[in-house]
Structure formats: C-alpha cells, structure tokens
Amino acid sequence: MTTATRAPERTGTTTRTAPPSAWRRLRTAFATVPTGRQVPGTPAAFVLGLTVGAAASAYTVHAGTTMDYGDAMAHLTIARRVTDSMDPGLSQLGTVWLPLPHLLLLPLVQSLFLFRTGLAACILGALCLGASSAALYRITARIGLPPAGRLVALAVLLANPSLLYASTTALTEPVLVAALLLTIAGLAGWAFNRRRLSGGELAVFAGVPAAAGVLTRYEAWALVISGAIFVVIVVLRRGDGVRRALALAASFAFPPLAAIGWWVAYNTATYGNPTEFLTGQYSAAAFTELYIEKGQLTTKGNVGLSAEVLGWAMLETVGLVVLVGAAIGLLLMTARQGLDNRALVVWLAGTSTAFLLVSLVGGQHIMVNEMSLPPGAYNNRYALSAVPWAALLCGYAVSYVVPRRAWKVGRPLAVAVAAVALTAQNVWWVGDPDTRMTVIEEAIDGKVSLADTVAAATWLHEHYDGGGILMDENSDKMAVAPRIGVPLRELYYRASGDVFEDAVAAPEDYARWVLMHREQVSTGGTRSSTDQVTAALADDPMFHVRYRMVFSSGDIGVYRRVTDPTDPPFDGGDIRADTAGAVDAAGSAS
Amino acid sequence: MSQPAPIGQALLDAGLVTPEQLDAALERQRTEGGHLGQQLVLGGAVSRRELYGALAEQWSAPLVDLVADPPDDGLVRRVPYDAALREGWVPWRPDPDRPERVLVATTEAPTDALRAQVAAHLGTRDVAFRTTTPWDLWKAVEASHRADLLFESQERLHSEQPAASAADGLTQWQRWAPLGVLLVVVGLLVANPAETFVVMLALANVVFFAAVLFKTTAALLVPFRHRRRVDAQWRETRERARRGLPPRWAVDRPDHELPVYTVLVPVFREANVVQKVVENIGSLDYPKSKLDVMLLMEADDEETIAVARAMRPPEYVRLVVVPPGKPQTKPRACNYGLTLARGEFVVIYDAEDRPDPDQLRQAVAAFDRDELMRREGLSHEDPLAVVQASLYYYNADYNVLTRMFAIEYAHWFEAMLPGMDEAGLPMPLGGTSNHFRADVLRAMGAWDPFNVTEDADAGLRAAVEGYRVDVLPSGTGEEACAETFAWIRQRTRWIKGYLVTAAVNTRHPIRFSRRVGVRGVIGMVGLIMATPVAFLAYPLALGFTATTYVGVQWIGLDLPEWVVGASVTTFLFGNAMMIVSAALAASWRYSWRIGGFALLSPLYWLLHSIAAWRALYQTVKDPHRWEKTPHGLTEDYESEHDQHAHLVSG
C-alpha cells in the first residue's frame, strides 16, 4: 500500500505513482478553473470557514459576549418558543423578522444548554461561515481568479472581526451572507458550466439559496431581481433568445417567489393580513414610524446623507484597507473586463449594498452612526453584507494589480502586501474596538443598556425553583429569556396567547414570579414596547401584597408570590437589592 | 493443435480462409463450443453464404436461396414454425422431376436423424436435401407462418387466458365505478359537507398511510434480507466444509456449456440510438456464438429499419421487422421476437441499455443454482421463472428530473424490490433486464400485448402461475428521461399499466384472492392499487392543506382535532420516511450529491399526480394507447464522476 508521501514505486515494468499529498491536492485544486459541477477545493474552504467560526465562538463564549445584542436573545427565544411555549406552533415565528434564521436555530435551541449559553447561535454561525467561505471560494474559482486572488478573498471574509463576532451571535447577518454567497455561487456555476444547465438545476443551485435568503432578510429580495437580470443577460449573450432567457429567469426566481408566497400565506393564515410583516404592529415600518415621529430618520429622502451614513458603516465594518483594495479591484475589473459575465457576477455581490442605500433613502431602514443625525450606533451591522463584494474585488485586485509579465513574482508579493495590510487593519481595530468598530460598539451599548435586565434574569436563573414567570418579553429591554434559562412554557408573555392577559389580570393564579420594570419607561422603539405587566401591576397595591420584590437592578424588579401556601419556602438567601433601590418589608421598592 | 474439421479443410482448400483464421476459430470452438462454421462466420473469416456454399458441396446438397426462390407456402405450413426453426430445416417444394419427392432445405447436415425428423412431420421419407442458410430459413418460415406468428404475438394470451389479458379493458362495473364514486361523493358533499369532508380526509389518510407503510416496510426489510442471505451463505459454507467440498459453489458454467441466450431489443422510432445496440450488447461477456440478439423494429418505422440495415450488424444480431398489427406495443414486438427465439433464456434490453458485462452469466448461474437447490431438496421455494437485474441511470445528474428519476429507481431497485422479495410478495418487473426461462415465459402466455406495463404484469402473472421472481445482483445502466413532458407521457403509461393490471386482476376479486393468497393480495393492494390512488389523492391532499392553512378562517371548516393531528402526522411522517429511505438508497447507489435531491420529492410527486390523472382518463377512454418514451435525449451524456477542470493558464 502506498502512502501519501512515498515516492513512486516500481512494480515490474510499470510505474505506480503514489497518490498526491493532501497539500498537493489542495494546491492543485486552488489552481483549477472548474467547468463542471464540482469545484475542487470547496470542502477545504468550508472547513477553513468552519474552523475560523469555531475559534471565534470559543473566544466570544469565553468573553461572555455572544448575547450582548438584545436582538440576538430575541432571535434565540423566537426559535425556541415554536416548540417550547404555552402556545407552541409556527405562529410563534411572528412577523418582526423573516423566519429562516429562527427555523435554522430551532433544532439547536431544543437543548436548553445551547439556548441559555447562546452556543446554538455559535454553531449556526460557524456553519454559515463555513458555507460562506465555500461559496465565496466557488465564485472566485468560477470567475477564474488565480490562487492568490482566491486566498485573499477568503482572507478578507474570514479576517473581518465584525463578521466573525456576528457569526457567534444569533443575529441574522451570518445566515444572510451565506445565502447571498450561495445564490451567487449557484448563478456563477450555472453561467460558466461547460454544459448548458437546465432551468431546474438553476432553480435548485441558485434559486433555493435565494429562497433561503428572501426568508432571512430583505436584501436578498433585491438579489432575486438582480440575479434574474443576470440570467437574462447571460442567456441573451449566448444567443438563446428572449423566450429562453425569460424561462430561465423564471426558473431562478421560482423558489424565492414560492418562499415569499409561503410567507404571505403564513401572514394571512396567522394574522388574517397578507402584509402583516410590512404593516403590523411589530413590523419594521412600525419601528421606523417612531423614528420619523421623533424626527430622527434623517436619511429618508436624503441621498447624500444616506450615502454618508452607509459609507461610514462600511468603513467601520468592512475596513478602510479592504475598501481601498476593493476600489482598486473595481477599477481593474472594469478596465479589463468591462461588464462581461464574470464582472457581472462580482457586481451581483454589490446588490445588497445598493439595496441598503435605496432603503435608507426610502426610509425603510434605520442606520445610526457618527455620520447620522443624531449620531449613535445602531444597525451598522447591515453593512456586513458588503463584505463578500469587497472580498471578491480585493481578490480581483491582488490577481491583476501586477502586469502579466510579473505575475510569477508579483502575485505572491501582492498577497504578502494584502496580508500585511489586513493585519494592520485588524491591529488598529483591536486597539480600540469600542469606538473603531461600530458593530462592537453597538454590542457594548446593548450590554450596558440591558445590564439591569440581564442581571435580574441571571439572578432569576440562579434562584428559580419552579412555577410560572410573568413578564412582557416584547417590552423595552426585556428580551432576555435565554438568560433566565428555563423552559419557555413556564413563561407567561405575549407569545403565550390569551393566557398572558389572564395572568396579567390575576397574576397570583398563574405566576410564582414576575419580572417587570418597576416603573413604566417610555424610551422603547415602538408603541408595542410598553411593558404591559408594569402597566397593570406596578401601581396595584394588591400586587405588592401578594408579591414581594426579591431582586432589583436599576428599573427592573423580580417579584415572588408570597400568598400561595403551596409554593416552596424561598431559599434565595438574603433579599438583595441593588445600589439604586431598597426593599422594604412589604417587598415594594422605596 | 487439433485437427481441422472437414469443413475447415474444405474452406482452407478453397482459399476462403487462412490457416490463422481457421486456428482462431478452432480455438473459439474449443472454449465456447458450437459449430466451427459459425465461429468462422462470427470471426469474419468467411461470409454466411460462402460457408453454406462449402457445406452444400460437402453435403452434396445444392445451395438454394429461399428469398429469391421462396418455398411452397402450403408445404412449409405443414411443419410447425418452432420445429422448423429448432431443427433447422424447411420443406422447400416438390421435386419438379419427381413430384412425390419433397425437396427439403436444411441448415444442418442431412443425416438419418434429420430424415427421421422430416418424416415425422411430412409423413414421407422420400425427400431430397438442399442446403440453405439459417437466415434464409428464418425468413422463409417467417413469411409462410406470418399468421401463426402474429397470433402468438398478439392473440394467444387473450385467446387462451382471457381473464389474464387486458385486451377487453375494463369491465362495465369497473368503467362506471369511478363515476359512481364521484357522484356519491358530490351528493354527500351537498347533503353534509363537513362530515363528508372529514370522512374523505380520513380515507385519504388511510390510503396514504397504507402506501407509505407498504413502501417503508419493504425498505426496512432490506437489511434483514441481507442478514438472512449472509447467514445462509455461512451455513452453506460450513456444510460444504463438512462434506469436504470447496467453500464456495462454483457458479459459473464453462463457456462451452453456456446455453444460447436470446436478447430482445425492441426499438421504435429510435434511429438515433439504434447504432448503440451493437456497442452495448457487444460489451457483454458472453460467447458471441451463444448470443441470439434480435433488434425488433416495427414495419412502419422505415427510418430505424434503414439505419439498422445500414449499420451491418454482426452475425449474432438479427434485424427483425415486426409485421403490422394491433396493438402496436412493445410487448407485442417482444412476443414476436420470442416466437423466433433460439435461446434457453430470454432477456429484454432497450437500445441504449448498458448491462453489466457478466449479467447474462449471473442470470444463468442464478437459474442453475435454483435448479440445484430444488433438485437436492435444499429449497422448497417455487421454481425460479425470472430474475430482475437492478436498473440505474448513467445520466443521473443530467438535470433535476433525471436526478429525481434516479432517486426513484434507486429506491425501487435497491430497497423496494429486495424488500418485497424478502416479504415473499409478488414483484412487478422493471421494463428491461428481466431474464426469463424461455419455456416458462411461453408457457405462461408470454407478455400481454394489451397491457402497457407488460413487465409489471408478467411478474405478477408469474407469481400467480406458481413461479418465483428473484432480484439479480447485477445492474443495467439506462438513460433517464430528461424532458418533463416526455417523462409525464412515460409515467402516464406506467401508472395506466398499474391501473389496468389492477383492473384485470380484480375482475373477479374473490377468485383472484384465492389464487394468489394473502401475500399476493397485499402486493396487489399495497403497490399496484395504492400507488396510483396515492398519486391521484396527493394534489387533493396538498390543495386541502394549502386551503385550510390559508383559508380555514373563511371557509369555516371545523375539523376534529384527531383528523387534523392524524393528517399532519401522516403527511409529515409519511413524506419524511419516503424522502429519507429514497435519499439513503440513492446515496448508496450514486452519491450524496444525487441522494440530497430526495428533498425535492414532494415536487416530483406532483408530476406523478399529473401523470396519474392522465392515466385515469386514458384507462377509461383509451386503455391500450402506448405513449412511447423517446430515447437519446441526453445524447452521450454520462454522469460526472470525475472532476472536470483545467489548469489556470496564466
């Protein structure tokens, strides 16, 4: 038996060659331009992405930052409550966000441990990063980038600390980036296959990832349009005629349109309104409405400001070095290839950025950073969807920045320069991530903002001895169910259905615990963010007779029922209070 | 070196063959058996006419051309066509010089035995022999016995076993039953819509559950079958050791003991693929002198006939033009070929089929082993009538449809059929690569020319007649239909065949049950009936789900919890089971790249449903209509096994 490293053996008069080593196979794979379905090197790229994702997860889990974003905890909760709730079912997906990330998290959060620690999100994020890497690699291979370009493209993707951080949380960006890249990889595979692939294959390899995308974020809806246009152009350039072009574009668009159809049907069936996700009380529109009323949606109708805000978000998430590289790549690509099919593939990756700009101008999205009015840090992570585009352009730049006659020496040199520049960029970022990386800045803001609620939830997790918990999880800063870490069927919250209102009306009949704002706050993002439990109970003297506050942190209090003799004695030790409040004998805050 | 036979010497002396050609033919005769002359013709050393010219001199029987000088029809018809073909002679005409003497054209040496055979049929020993070629003989018999051959091909089964033939189509009650059911349902829906809906939904669930249960159970039995076979092999090995025999039974006959094997290749309007027949069949590892290949072409298919003739096939391939007749179906063509077959075994291949090279040898070994086991009292199973090779697609990843088709075939041949075999259920055969004992096939009435899935029907009929069908561990590569509408037409025919087969067998349900027993009834209901019914019901169930999902709040339907729960469970669980088992089978047969497409099965089943509703319509209106599947749509495409890439040039 030959081994990977053994020299060729001679057997009789014939020479038997030892199989090439894994390294050699990988080098060969990275140097091939695929013309069939298989792209050598894809598994290696997947494993690389997965490994980097796992390492990032290990770091953030150790640092305890996986759930700093309130939205991350909300996503985990939505995923789990589909199966673990007083009113389980698909209707628990709600309409605040598109459903796929929750459905992908669903099997993972069945483990209370993975749910409570946020590891479920880390697993999904690492898998998405693996898929993104594999897809990005396939695109670079399809458009014929040499090994240097492929490596740099992967490096740009996998060395982006904001994306890596997002991949360790339950935010939707990892899923979106993976879906976008898989869609473009499918389109590139279809366009550059030596055999003309069928509409069915186009639907499966590009349309299905696009369907995943449209059920993840609205950026992918735009990619469906640009992807369909790409298909039409490619087919027309082949000379296959308009009819064939439209048929293939329809094949590509069918899965995402079917997915949208399902989503509309879901909204109709669950809420009686097919556009509930657009117009309902929990929709993004309802959220932006509040900003408009406050006069804080200044990007709406303002192209210049929108471009500035988006540009700044890209600068802080994609990085100056990468953006410069991408600009060079864009110039080179346009000069060398114009708008040929390979260039169009790269342009497809810019769809989400264009969509963001349009939606900022149209007032559909809110993005806040140092360029916005007023300044702050909010939703800048949306710019992460530009990382794949920048990665492809950087890969292109490294591939062709040196003239052909100098490729042999110039390309390794270009890779080295890119590596140094990326390292320098990251070193600079790491020097002060709180202010230089807006994605991290927002996480820290979230952590500070949620500190009191998280403290209360953590305390409740440690002292929980059974019984129902009444809370308004939808209200401001209360999306902390994973931190409580108990089965969600113990929670009386809005997602529990009518029983929530019953529990609010007569909490002592349902809940041993109540977690609420001690006083009503009005800083929430939407009208629906009012704490309904606080509204009903905070000023109810009977509530304070029946319940005693056993923990408080800031404006958040944890209350325990004292009137039910069947409740076990509370052995939570001393009733603690935070520095801001005190607890009197009756349990009410003074 | 062995001494040349007289015919060899004669041809050598005449300068028609070289010593090297003669030696080569003698060597092949030593290993394969057969006539030396046949080996010389197969080896291309001498033409058929040259050989028989030399034999004519040796036999002192002048060579006659039966095509240019056809025999007397009346005389020929005095000898049954099968006897004439088997014994190799045909009465030509009365001797013009002595009218009481009959001139007999023969392809065999005119020995006393031959004289006796002639006397037995013609009642006279006053004969004189002429020499003719086997090709002339066959053409002469075919021309004179055309009516007999056509009767055998299209009428015999219906004539002798009308209950087993689909010729009469549906009975009156079968024809009107669907309409009656529809009327009853509509009536009940009008009278009591809610309860009728619940009952219908419950029934649909039962049907769906039964179909899934049947298929899942069959698939789950495969590991047990494997285990049982391994155990049996161990027991056999131990027993052989105890008796001092080699550990494994030598299954292969030496070449010279192999029987003549007839290969039927029906083609219709397939001029584009007919040229592949010689290449594909020629790659079989079986002595060419023992091969009797017939390319069966319809008389009105002039293009295919022209292409086939132009390709000048080798000696072991016969170009058979099936005379016009009704119904013009594949089984009718195959029956026609069967009447002319010389083989002990018969197999059907499509023109583009690529059987494993040793498939014929494996089939012979399977029959030999069955015979040995029963002769030695080691097996009490029914005698083996047919073995079915596994079919797979060599263009599996051509497009999504071919992938789905490949998954379905993998599930069928790698899971379903072995599982049904394990359960002792009668098995419907696949369209090709089913190897029959020719005598058994003739005895059971051959294929039903009026049944559009004659393969499935033949397998069930074999079971009814007390024979066994087994699965052969050998594969045949086929071309999957790559066009949606062609696929729907093909599937319409298949599902219609199931419906017709079910209808034929249930004309007298009680009589059928008694004949086939419990297992036969399970096979008939669980597969032949449930498959089309499930596909007919599938869009209704899907539509119902969609309607209730979105519109339940408007239509005001209040379904009982148990109905909803059972429906959801059956639907989800059933689909999941089918998808998982199909994915596993396809991954095993092909790769995960194909198996993963099993997730699209629910969409694929919608295509089945379209075909099923077409089939139901055709079953009532036009049960014998044969919608031909076009071949060669994917040209020479083969699945991508290797990475296709080229190095970056710069």
Coordinates of C-alpha atoms in Angstrom, one line a residue, chain A residues 30-34 144-147 150 336 400 404 407 411, chain B residues 645-650:
Chain A
F30 CA -6.7 26.1 -5.9
A31 CA -5.1 26.3 -9.3
T32 CA -8.0 24.9 -11.4
V33 CA -10.8 26.7 -13.1
P34 CA -13.8 24.4 -12.9
G144 CA -11.2 32.3 -12.9
L145 CA -9.3 34.0 -10.2
P146 CA -5.8 32.5 -9.6
P147 CA -4.9 31.0 -6.2
R150 CA -8.9 33.2 -4.0
R336 CA -10.0 44.6 -18.1
Y400 CA -4.4 41.5 -11.6
R404 CA 1.1 39.7 -16.7
W407 CA 2.7 37.5 -12.2
R411 CA 1.2 37.9 -7.2
Chain B
A645 CA -11.3 21.1 -14.8
H646 CA -8.4 22.5 -16.5
L647 CA -5.4 24.3 -15.0
V648 CA -5.4 28.1 -14.9
S649 CA -3.5 29.1 -18.0
G650 CA -2.0 32.3 -16.6

